Amino acid sequence: METAARTAPAAVIVAIDGPAGTGKSSTSKAVAAKLGLGYLDTGAQYRAITWWMVTNGIDVEDAAAVADAAAKPTIVSGTDPAAPTITVDGTDVSGPIRTQEVTSRVSAVSAVPEVRAVITELQRTIAAEAPRGIVVEGRDIGTTVLPDADLKIFLTASPEVRAARRNGELKGKEASDLAATQAALAKRDALDSGRKTSPLAKADDAVEVDTSDLTLDQVVECVVTLVEEKRTAA
C-alpha cells in the first residue's frame, strides 16, 4: 500500500500511538512544529463522527444504525500543528467534541467497522497528500492505518500519571478525582484494546517510549532525534 506521496527527500511519515494520557497530542504537535511537518489528531476525527451521531439522534449503542450513518458526515481536518482544526459538514466542532458526552460514547462509535473504514480511508488520504510529511497520532496508526510509516512510536505511562494528566485536561464540572479518572481510563483501554476491528496495539516495529518520568520537552526531543536518525538513514 502506498502511504504517502514523497515530494521532497525530507518528507517523512511518523505514526504515534498509545492510550489516553500518555502525551500523544502534545508530543505530536510539538514534533510536527519542530520538523515542519503536518499534524493529524485521528482521535478528533472519531470524536467528530461521534458528535455528529449524537447531534443527529443516532443511538450509538445500535451498531447497525451507526454503520448505516457512517458515510453521511463530511469531516475535514486541518493539519497545521500550530492551529489544528476540525469541522463536520462545515461546522467547527473543536470544542463540542471534547465534552464528556462525546468522550463517554466515542469508544462505542469507533468500534463499528464501517466507521473505522470511513475514517481510516480519510486518514490515509490526508497522509498521502501531506507535501512535507506528517505526524499522525492515534491508537492504530502504526498497525492498521499507516503500516508502512517511516517511523512508529508507541507512548506509554503509568496509570497514575495518565490519570493526573487527563484530570488536568478536564475543565470545571467535568474534572473528577484521580481514582475515578483512572477507572475511566482503564475502561477505555479495555474497550480500545479488546475491539475486533483495529484494536489499540503496539506495532512490532514501533519504538516504545515511557513518558511517566519525562517532561514534555524530553519526550519531544526523544522523538525528534528518532525522526532525524530515520531521515539520515533513508
PDB file of C-alpha atoms in Angstrom:
ATOM      1  CA  MET A   1       0.000   0.000   0.000  1.00  0.00           C
ATOM      2  CA  GLU A   2       1.272   3.444  -0.901  1.00  0.00           C
ATOM      3  CA  THR A   3       1.022   5.559   2.246  1.00  0.00           C
ATOM      4  CA  ALA A   4       2.496   8.863   1.114  1.00  0.00           C
ATOM      5  CA  ALA A   5       3.436  10.854  -1.953  1.00  0.00           C
ATOM      6  CA  ARG A   6       7.019  11.889  -1.359  1.00  0.00           C
ATOM      7  CA  THR A   7       7.624  15.328  -2.845  1.00  0.00           C
ATOM      8  CA  ALA A   8      10.900  16.072  -1.074  1.00  0.00           C
ATOM      9  CA  PRO A   9      13.734  13.964   0.387  1.00  0.00           C
ATOM     10  CA  ALA A  10      12.914  15.224   3.876  1.00  0.00           C
ATOM     11  CA  ALA A  11       9.268  14.111   3.749  1.00  0.00           C
ATOM     12  CA  VAL A  12       8.581  11.596   6.479  1.00  0.00           C
ATOM     13  CA  ILE A  13       5.505   9.854   7.870  1.00  0.00           C
ATOM     14  CA  VAL A  14       5.550   9.445  11.659  1.00  0.00           C
ATOM     15  CA  ALA A  15       2.950   7.306  13.454  1.00  0.00           C
ATOM     16  CA  ILE A  16       2.490   7.964  17.172  1.00  0.00           C
ATOM     17  CA  ASP A  17       0.190   5.575  19.022  1.00  0.00           C
ATOM     18  CA  GLY A  18      -0.701   4.957  22.636  1.00  0.00           C
ATOM     19  CA  PRO A  19      -3.544   5.144  25.159  1.00  0.00           C
ATOM     20  CA  ALA A  20      -5.040   8.361  26.549  1.00  0.00           C
ATOM     21  CA  GLY A  21      -2.940  10.393  28.971  1.00  0.00           C
ATOM     22  CA  THR A  22       0.450   9.404  27.583  1.00  0.00           C
ATOM     23  CA  GLY A  23       1.074  12.779  25.951  1.00  0.00           C
ATOM     24  CA  LYS A  24       0.331  11.837  22.335  1.00  0.00           C
ATOM     25  CA  SER A  25      -1.288  15.102  21.296  1.00  0.00           C
ATOM     26  CA  SER A  26       1.184  17.464  22.951  1.00  0.00           C
ATOM     27  CA  THR A  27       4.138  15.428  21.725  1.00  0.00           C
ATOM     28  CA  SER A  28       2.838  15.021  18.186  1.00  0.00           C
ATOM     29  CA  LYS A  29       2.037  18.714  17.733  1.00  0.00           C
ATOM     30  CA  ALA A  30       5.402  19.799  19.100  1.00  0.00           C
ATOM     31  CA  VAL A  31       7.354  17.310  16.969  1.00  0.00           C
ATOM     32  CA  ALA A  32       5.453  18.341  13.847  1.00  0.00           C
ATOM     33  CA  ALA A  33       6.069  22.026  14.556  1.00  0.00           C
ATOM     34  CA  LYS A  34       9.790  21.474  15.169  1.00  0.00           C
ATOM     35  CA  LEU A  35      10.285  19.478  11.992  1.00  0.00           C
ATOM     36  CA  GLY A  36       7.974  21.453   9.714  1.00  0.00           C
ATOM     37  CA  LEU A  37       5.567  18.546   9.264  1.00  0.00           C
ATOM     38  CA  GLY A  38       1.791  18.369   9.177  1.00  0.00           C
ATOM     39  CA  TYR A  39      -0.141  17.056  12.179  1.00  0.00           C
ATOM     40  CA  LEU A  40      -3.231  14.873  12.374  1.00  0.00           C
ATOM     41  CA  ASP A  41      -5.186  14.001  15.513  1.00  0.00           C
ATOM     42  CA  THR A  42      -7.103  10.901  14.432  1.00  0.00           C
ATOM     43  CA  GLY A  43      -8.893  10.694  17.766  1.00  0.00           C
ATOM     44  CA  ALA A  44     -10.523  14.042  16.993  1.00  0.00           C
ATOM     45  CA  GLN A  45     -11.965  12.518  13.827  1.00  0.00           C
ATOM     46  CA  TYR A  46     -13.594   9.701  15.781  1.00  0.00           C
ATOM     47  CA  ARG A  47     -14.867  12.243  18.278  1.00  0.00           C
ATOM     48  CA  ALA A  48     -16.228  14.310  15.397  1.00  0.00           C
ATOM     49  CA  ILE A  49     -18.220  11.453  13.913  1.00  0.00           C
ATOM     50  CA  THR A  50     -19.440  10.567  17.413  1.00  0.00           C
ATOM     51  CA  TRP A  51     -20.567  14.172  17.931  1.00  0.00           C
ATOM     52  CA  TRP A  52     -22.435  14.003  14.621  1.00  0.00           C
ATOM     53  CA  MET A  53     -24.164  10.765  15.633  1.00  0.00           C
ATOM     54  CA  VAL A  54     -25.265  12.202  18.989  1.00  0.00           C
ATOM     55  CA  THR A  55     -26.375  15.518  17.450  1.00  0.00           C
ATOM     56  CA  ASN A  56     -28.429  13.720  14.820  1.00  0.00           C
ATOM     57  CA  GLY A  57     -30.145  11.403  17.242  1.00  0.00           C
ATOM     58  CA  ILE A  58     -28.378   8.193  16.250  1.00  0.00           C
ATOM     59  CA  ASP A  59     -28.362   5.598  19.041  1.00  0.00           C
ATOM     60  CA  VAL A  60     -24.624   4.973  19.421  1.00  0.00           C
ATOM     61  CA  GLU A  61     -25.313   1.653  21.128  1.00  0.00           C
ATOM     62  CA  ASP A  62     -27.056   0.468  17.944  1.00  0.00           C
ATOM     63  CA  ALA A  63     -24.120  -0.665  15.792  1.00  0.00           C
ATOM     64  CA  ALA A  64     -26.309  -1.171  12.731  1.00  0.00           C
ATOM     65  CA  ALA A  65     -27.675   2.372  12.934  1.00  0.00           C
ATOM     66  CA  VAL A  66     -24.171   3.779  13.395  1.00  0.00           C
ATOM     67  CA  ALA A  67     -22.904   1.727  10.452  1.00  0.00           C
ATOM     68  CA  ASP A  68     -25.721   2.982   8.204  1.00  0.00           C
ATOM     69  CA  ALA A  69     -24.857   6.603   9.013  1.00  0.00           C
ATOM     70  CA  ALA A  70     -21.061   6.292   8.951  1.00  0.00           C
ATOM     71  CA  ALA A  71     -20.548   7.804   5.493  1.00  0.00           C
ATOM     72  CA  LYS A  72     -23.013  10.687   5.897  1.00  0.00           C
ATOM     73  CA  PRO A  73     -20.983  13.399   7.686  1.00  0.00           C
ATOM     74  CA  THR A  74     -18.184  15.268   5.905  1.00  0.00           C
ATOM     75  CA  ILE A  75     -15.193  15.598   8.225  1.00  0.00           C
ATOM     76  CA  VAL A  76     -12.349  17.971   7.348  1.00  0.00           C
ATOM     77  CA  SER A  77      -9.146  18.108   9.399  1.00  0.00           C
ATOM     78  CA  GLY A  78      -6.689  20.999   9.211  1.00  0.00           C
ATOM     79  CA  THR A  79      -3.104  19.783   9.648  1.00  0.00           C
ATOM     80  CA  ASP A  80      -1.269  22.900  10.850  1.00  0.00           C
ATOM     81  CA  PRO A  81       0.298  21.809  14.177  1.00  0.00           C
ATOM     82  CA  ALA A  82       0.109  25.383  15.474  1.00  0.00           C
ATOM     83  CA  ALA A  83      -3.634  25.559  14.892  1.00  0.00           C
ATOM     84  CA  PRO A  84      -5.208  22.193  14.024  1.00  0.00           C
ATOM     85  CA  THR A  85      -8.856  22.443  13.036  1.00  0.00           C
ATOM     86  CA  ILE A  86     -11.732  20.042  12.553  1.00  0.00           C
ATOM     87  CA  THR A  87     -15.134  20.619  11.008  1.00  0.00           C
ATOM     88  CA  VAL A  88     -18.179  18.451  10.391  1.00  0.00           C
ATOM     89  CA  ASP A  89     -20.352  19.498   7.461  1.00  0.00           C
ATOM     90  CA  GLY A  90     -18.683  22.908   7.642  1.00  0.00           C
ATOM     91  CA  THR A  91     -19.251  23.408  11.388  1.00  0.00           C
ATOM     92  CA  ASP A  92     -16.269  23.947  13.700  1.00  0.00           C
ATOM     93  CA  VAL A  93     -16.524  21.178  16.311  1.00  0.00           C
ATOM     94  CA  SER A  94     -13.142  21.541  18.015  1.00  0.00           C
ATOM     95  CA  GLY A  95     -14.887  22.468  21.278  1.00  0.00           C
ATOM     96  CA  PRO A  96     -18.004  20.261  21.261  1.00  0.00           C
ATOM     97  CA  ILE A  97     -16.055  17.055  20.561  1.00  0.00           C
ATOM     98  CA  ARG A  98     -14.199  17.393  23.879  1.00  0.00           C
ATOM     99  CA  THR A  99     -17.308  17.209  26.090  1.00  0.00           C
ATOM    100  CA  GLN A 100     -17.907  14.321  28.462  1.00  0.00           C
ATOM    101  CA  GLU A 101     -20.989  13.372  26.429  1.00  0.00           C
ATOM    102  CA  VAL A 102     -18.810  12.657  23.400  1.00  0.00           C
ATOM    103  CA  THR A 103     -15.973  11.161  25.446  1.00  0.00           C
ATOM    104  CA  SER A 104     -18.314   8.599  27.012  1.00  0.00           C
ATOM    105  CA  ARG A 105     -19.634   7.474  23.621  1.00  0.00           C
ATOM    106  CA  VAL A 106     -16.623   7.566  21.310  1.00  0.00           C
ATOM    107  CA  SER A 107     -15.454   4.013  22.069  1.00  0.00           C
ATOM    108  CA  ALA A 108     -18.804   2.560  21.046  1.00  0.00           C
ATOM    109  CA  VAL A 109     -18.867   4.501  17.781  1.00  0.00           C
ATOM    110  CA  SER A 110     -15.221   3.889  16.915  1.00  0.00           C
ATOM    111  CA  ALA A 111     -15.645   0.126  17.413  1.00  0.00           C
ATOM    112  CA  VAL A 112     -18.058  -0.100  14.470  1.00  0.00           C
ATOM    113  CA  PRO A 113     -16.136  -1.488  11.448  1.00  0.00           C
ATOM    114  CA  GLU A 114     -17.943   0.751   8.952  1.00  0.00           C
ATOM    115  CA  VAL A 115     -16.933   3.829  10.936  1.00  0.00           C
ATOM    116  CA  ARG A 116     -13.318   2.706  11.075  1.00  0.00           C
ATOM    117  CA  ALA A 117     -13.314   2.030   7.328  1.00  0.00           C
ATOM    118  CA  VAL A 118     -14.548   5.546   6.537  1.00  0.00           C
ATOM    119  CA  ILE A 119     -12.186   7.297   8.951  1.00  0.00           C
ATOM    120  CA  THR A 120      -9.177   5.129   8.033  1.00  0.00           C
ATOM    121  CA  GLU A 121      -9.591   5.980   4.362  1.00  0.00           C
ATOM    122  CA  LEU A 122      -9.785   9.675   5.271  1.00  0.00           C
ATOM    123  CA  GLN A 123      -6.610   9.401   7.352  1.00  0.00           C
ATOM    124  CA  ARG A 124      -4.682   7.630   4.600  1.00  0.00           C
ATOM    125  CA  THR A 125      -5.710  10.279   2.092  1.00  0.00           C
ATOM    126  CA  ILE A 126      -4.555  13.102   4.366  1.00  0.00           C
ATOM    127  CA  ALA A 127      -1.199  11.396   4.977  1.00  0.00           C
ATOM    128  CA  ALA A 128      -0.679  10.730   1.272  1.00  0.00           C
ATOM    129  CA  GLU A 129      -1.325  14.376   0.418  1.00  0.00           C
ATOM    130  CA  ALA A 130       0.993  15.876   3.061  1.00  0.00           C
ATOM    131  CA  PRO A 131       3.689  17.566   0.949  1.00  0.00           C
ATOM    132  CA  ARG A 132       6.405  17.689   3.620  1.00  0.00           C
ATOM    133  CA  GLY A 133       5.320  14.665   5.601  1.00  0.00           C
ATOM    134  CA  ILE A 134       3.106  14.391   8.654  1.00  0.00           C
ATOM    135  CA  VAL A 135       2.886  13.239  12.264  1.00  0.00           C
ATOM    136  CA  VAL A 136      -0.249  11.127  12.728  1.00  0.00           C
ATOM    137  CA  GLU A 137      -1.362  10.274  16.253  1.00  0.00           C
ATOM    138  CA  GLY A 138      -3.917   7.735  17.376  1.00  0.00           C
ATOM    139  CA  ARG A 139      -4.354   4.171  18.566  1.00  0.00           C
ATOM    140  CA  ASP A 140      -3.982   2.046  15.438  1.00  0.00           C
ATOM    141  CA  ILE A 141      -1.839   4.181  13.140  1.00  0.00           C
ATOM    142  CA  GLY A 142       1.278   2.015  13.073  1.00  0.00           C
ATOM    143  CA  THR A 143      -0.660  -1.254  12.973  1.00  0.00           C
ATOM    144  CA  THR A 144      -3.575  -0.503  10.637  1.00  0.00           C
ATOM    145  CA  VAL A 145      -3.816   2.989   9.173  1.00  0.00           C
ATOM    146  CA  LEU A 146      -0.210   3.523   8.084  1.00  0.00           C
ATOM    147  CA  PRO A 147       1.618   0.205   8.486  1.00  0.00           C
ATOM    148  CA  ASP A 148       4.357   1.474   6.132  1.00  0.00           C
ATOM    149  CA  ALA A 149       5.028   4.653   8.135  1.00  0.00           C
ATOM    150  CA  ASP A 150       8.689   5.671   8.160  1.00  0.00           C
ATOM    151  CA  LEU A 151       8.784   5.761  11.956  1.00  0.00           C
ATOM    152  CA  LYS A 152       6.417   4.291  14.548  1.00  0.00           C
ATOM    153  CA  ILE A 153       6.337   5.436  18.163  1.00  0.00           C
ATOM    154  CA  PHE A 154       4.256   3.895  20.961  1.00  0.00           C
ATOM    155  CA  LEU A 155       3.897   6.108  24.030  1.00  0.00           C
ATOM    156  CA  THR A 156       3.129   4.636  27.446  1.00  0.00           C
ATOM    157  CA  ALA A 157       2.872   5.953  31.011  1.00  0.00           C
ATOM    158  CA  SER A 158       1.820   4.620  34.404  1.00  0.00           C
ATOM    159  CA  PRO A 159      -1.925   4.589  35.209  1.00  0.00           C
ATOM    160  CA  GLU A 160      -1.388   7.169  37.968  1.00  0.00           C
ATOM    161  CA  VAL A 161       0.466   9.592  35.709  1.00  0.00           C
ATOM    162  CA  ARG A 162      -2.056   9.188  32.920  1.00  0.00           C
ATOM    163  CA  ALA A 163      -4.955   9.907  35.278  1.00  0.00           C
ATOM    164  CA  ALA A 164      -3.251  13.009  36.662  1.00  0.00           C
ATOM    165  CA  ARG A 165      -2.595  14.328  33.159  1.00  0.00           C
ATOM    166  CA  ARG A 166      -6.130  13.664  31.993  1.00  0.00           C
ATOM    167  CA  ASN A 167      -7.568  15.328  35.108  1.00  0.00           C
ATOM    168  CA  GLY A 168      -5.532  18.405  34.281  1.00  0.00           C
ATOM    169  CA  GLU A 169      -7.084  18.485  30.798  1.00  0.00           C
ATOM    170  CA  LEU A 170     -10.685  18.402  32.037  1.00  0.00           C
ATOM    171  CA  LYS A 171     -12.374  21.686  32.818  1.00  0.00           C
ATOM    172  CA  GLY A 172     -14.734  22.709  35.623  1.00  0.00           C
ATOM    173  CA  LYS A 173     -17.602  20.312  36.226  1.00  0.00           C
ATOM    174  CA  GLU A 174     -16.044  17.646  34.034  1.00  0.00           C
ATOM    175  CA  ALA A 175     -12.959  17.287  36.236  1.00  0.00           C
ATOM    176  CA  SER A 176     -13.159  14.302  38.569  1.00  0.00           C
ATOM    177  CA  ASP A 177     -10.975  12.802  41.283  1.00  0.00           C
ATOM    178  CA  LEU A 178      -7.945  10.763  40.276  1.00  0.00           C
ATOM    179  CA  ALA A 179      -9.435   7.399  41.189  1.00  0.00           C
ATOM    180  CA  ALA A 180     -12.497   7.989  39.025  1.00  0.00           C
ATOM    181  CA  THR A 181     -10.367   9.249  36.139  1.00  0.00           C
ATOM    182  CA  GLN A 182      -8.039   6.251  36.420  1.00  0.00           C
ATOM    183  CA  ALA A 183     -11.028   3.894  36.382  1.00  0.00           C
ATOM    184  CA  ALA A 184     -12.445   5.648  33.315  1.00  0.00           C
ATOM    185  CA  LEU A 185      -9.114   5.348  31.510  1.00  0.00           C
ATOM    186  CA  ALA A 186      -8.857   1.649  32.386  1.00  0.00           C
ATOM    187  CA  LYS A 187     -12.344   1.096  30.959  1.00  0.00           C
ATOM    188  CA  ARG A 188     -11.410   2.978  27.771  1.00  0.00           C
ATOM    189  CA  ASP A 189      -8.211   0.923  27.450  1.00  0.00           C
ATOM    190  CA  ALA A 190     -10.163  -2.318  27.754  1.00  0.00           C
ATOM    191  CA  LEU A 191     -12.655  -1.227  25.108  1.00  0.00           C
ATOM    192  CA  ASP A 192      -9.992   0.023  22.699  1.00  0.00           C
ATOM    193  CA  SER A 193      -7.683  -2.971  23.158  1.00  0.00           C
ATOM    194  CA  GLY A 194     -10.492  -5.507  23.022  1.00  0.00           C
ATOM    195  CA  ARG A 195     -12.393  -4.351  19.947  1.00  0.00           C
ATOM    196  CA  LYS A 196     -12.292  -6.718  16.976  1.00  0.00           C
ATOM    197  CA  THR A 197     -11.531  -4.057  14.372  1.00  0.00           C
ATOM    198  CA  SER A 198      -8.152  -2.270  14.607  1.00  0.00           C
ATOM    199  CA  PRO A 199      -7.609  -2.563  18.369  1.00  0.00           C
ATOM    200  CA  LEU A 200      -5.180  -0.373  20.290  1.00  0.00           C
ATOM    201  CA  ALA A 201      -1.868  -2.206  19.938  1.00  0.00           C
ATOM    202  CA  LYS A 202       1.845  -1.582  19.638  1.00  0.00           C
ATOM    203  CA  ALA A 203       3.246  -2.337  16.187  1.00  0.00           C
ATOM    204  CA  ASP A 204       6.034  -4.917  16.174  1.00  0.00           C
ATOM    205  CA  ASP A 205       8.483  -2.365  14.740  1.00  0.00           C
ATOM    206  CA  ALA A 206       7.418   0.562  16.944  1.00  0.00           C
ATOM    207  CA  VAL A 207       9.779   2.273  19.379  1.00  0.00           C
ATOM    208  CA  GLU A 208       8.204   2.317  22.853  1.00  0.00           C
ATOM    209  CA  VAL A 209       8.724   5.464  24.927  1.00  0.00           C
ATOM    210  CA  ASP A 210       7.600   5.511  28.575  1.00  0.00           C
ATOM    211  CA  THR A 211       6.712   9.136  29.341  1.00  0.00           C
ATOM    212  CA  SER A 212       5.943   8.649  33.062  1.00  0.00           C
ATOM    213  CA  ASP A 213       9.112  10.310  34.347  1.00  0.00           C
ATOM    214  CA  LEU A 214       9.837  12.546  31.375  1.00  0.00           C
ATOM    215  CA  THR A 215       8.914  16.169  30.768  1.00  0.00           C
ATOM    216  CA  LEU A 216       7.131  17.033  27.544  1.00  0.00           C
ATOM    217  CA  ASP A 217      10.328  18.635  26.224  1.00  0.00           C
ATOM    218  CA  GLN A 218      12.256  15.441  26.905  1.00  0.00           C
ATOM    219  CA  VAL A 219       9.696  13.294  25.102  1.00  0.00           C
ATOM    220  CA  VAL A 220       9.654  15.681  22.135  1.00  0.00           C
ATOM    221  CA  GLU A 221      13.442  15.705  21.939  1.00  0.00           C
ATOM    222  CA  CYS A 222      13.496  11.899  22.023  1.00  0.00           C
ATOM    223  CA  VAL A 223      11.021  11.614  19.142  1.00  0.00           C
ATOM    224  CA  VAL A 224      12.690  14.378  17.110  1.00  0.00           C
ATOM    225  CA  THR A 225      16.017  12.554  17.455  1.00  0.00           C
ATOM    226  CA  LEU A 226      14.429   9.311  16.248  1.00  0.00           C
ATOM    227  CA  VAL A 227      12.922  11.095  13.233  1.00  0.00           C
ATOM    228  CA  GLU A 228      16.222  12.738  12.343  1.00  0.00           C
ATOM    229  CA  GLU A 229      18.014   9.401  12.622  1.00  0.00           C
ATOM    230  CA  LYS A 230      15.441   7.864  10.291  1.00  0.00           C
ATOM    231  CA  ARG A 231      15.899  10.704   7.794  1.00  0.00           C
ATOM    232  CA  THR A 232      19.663  10.297   7.882  1.00  0.00           C
ATOM    233  CA  ALA A 233      19.407   6.565   7.292  1.00  0.00           C
ATOM    234  CA  ALA A 234      16.979   6.973   4.394  1.00  0.00           C
TER     235      ALA A 234
END
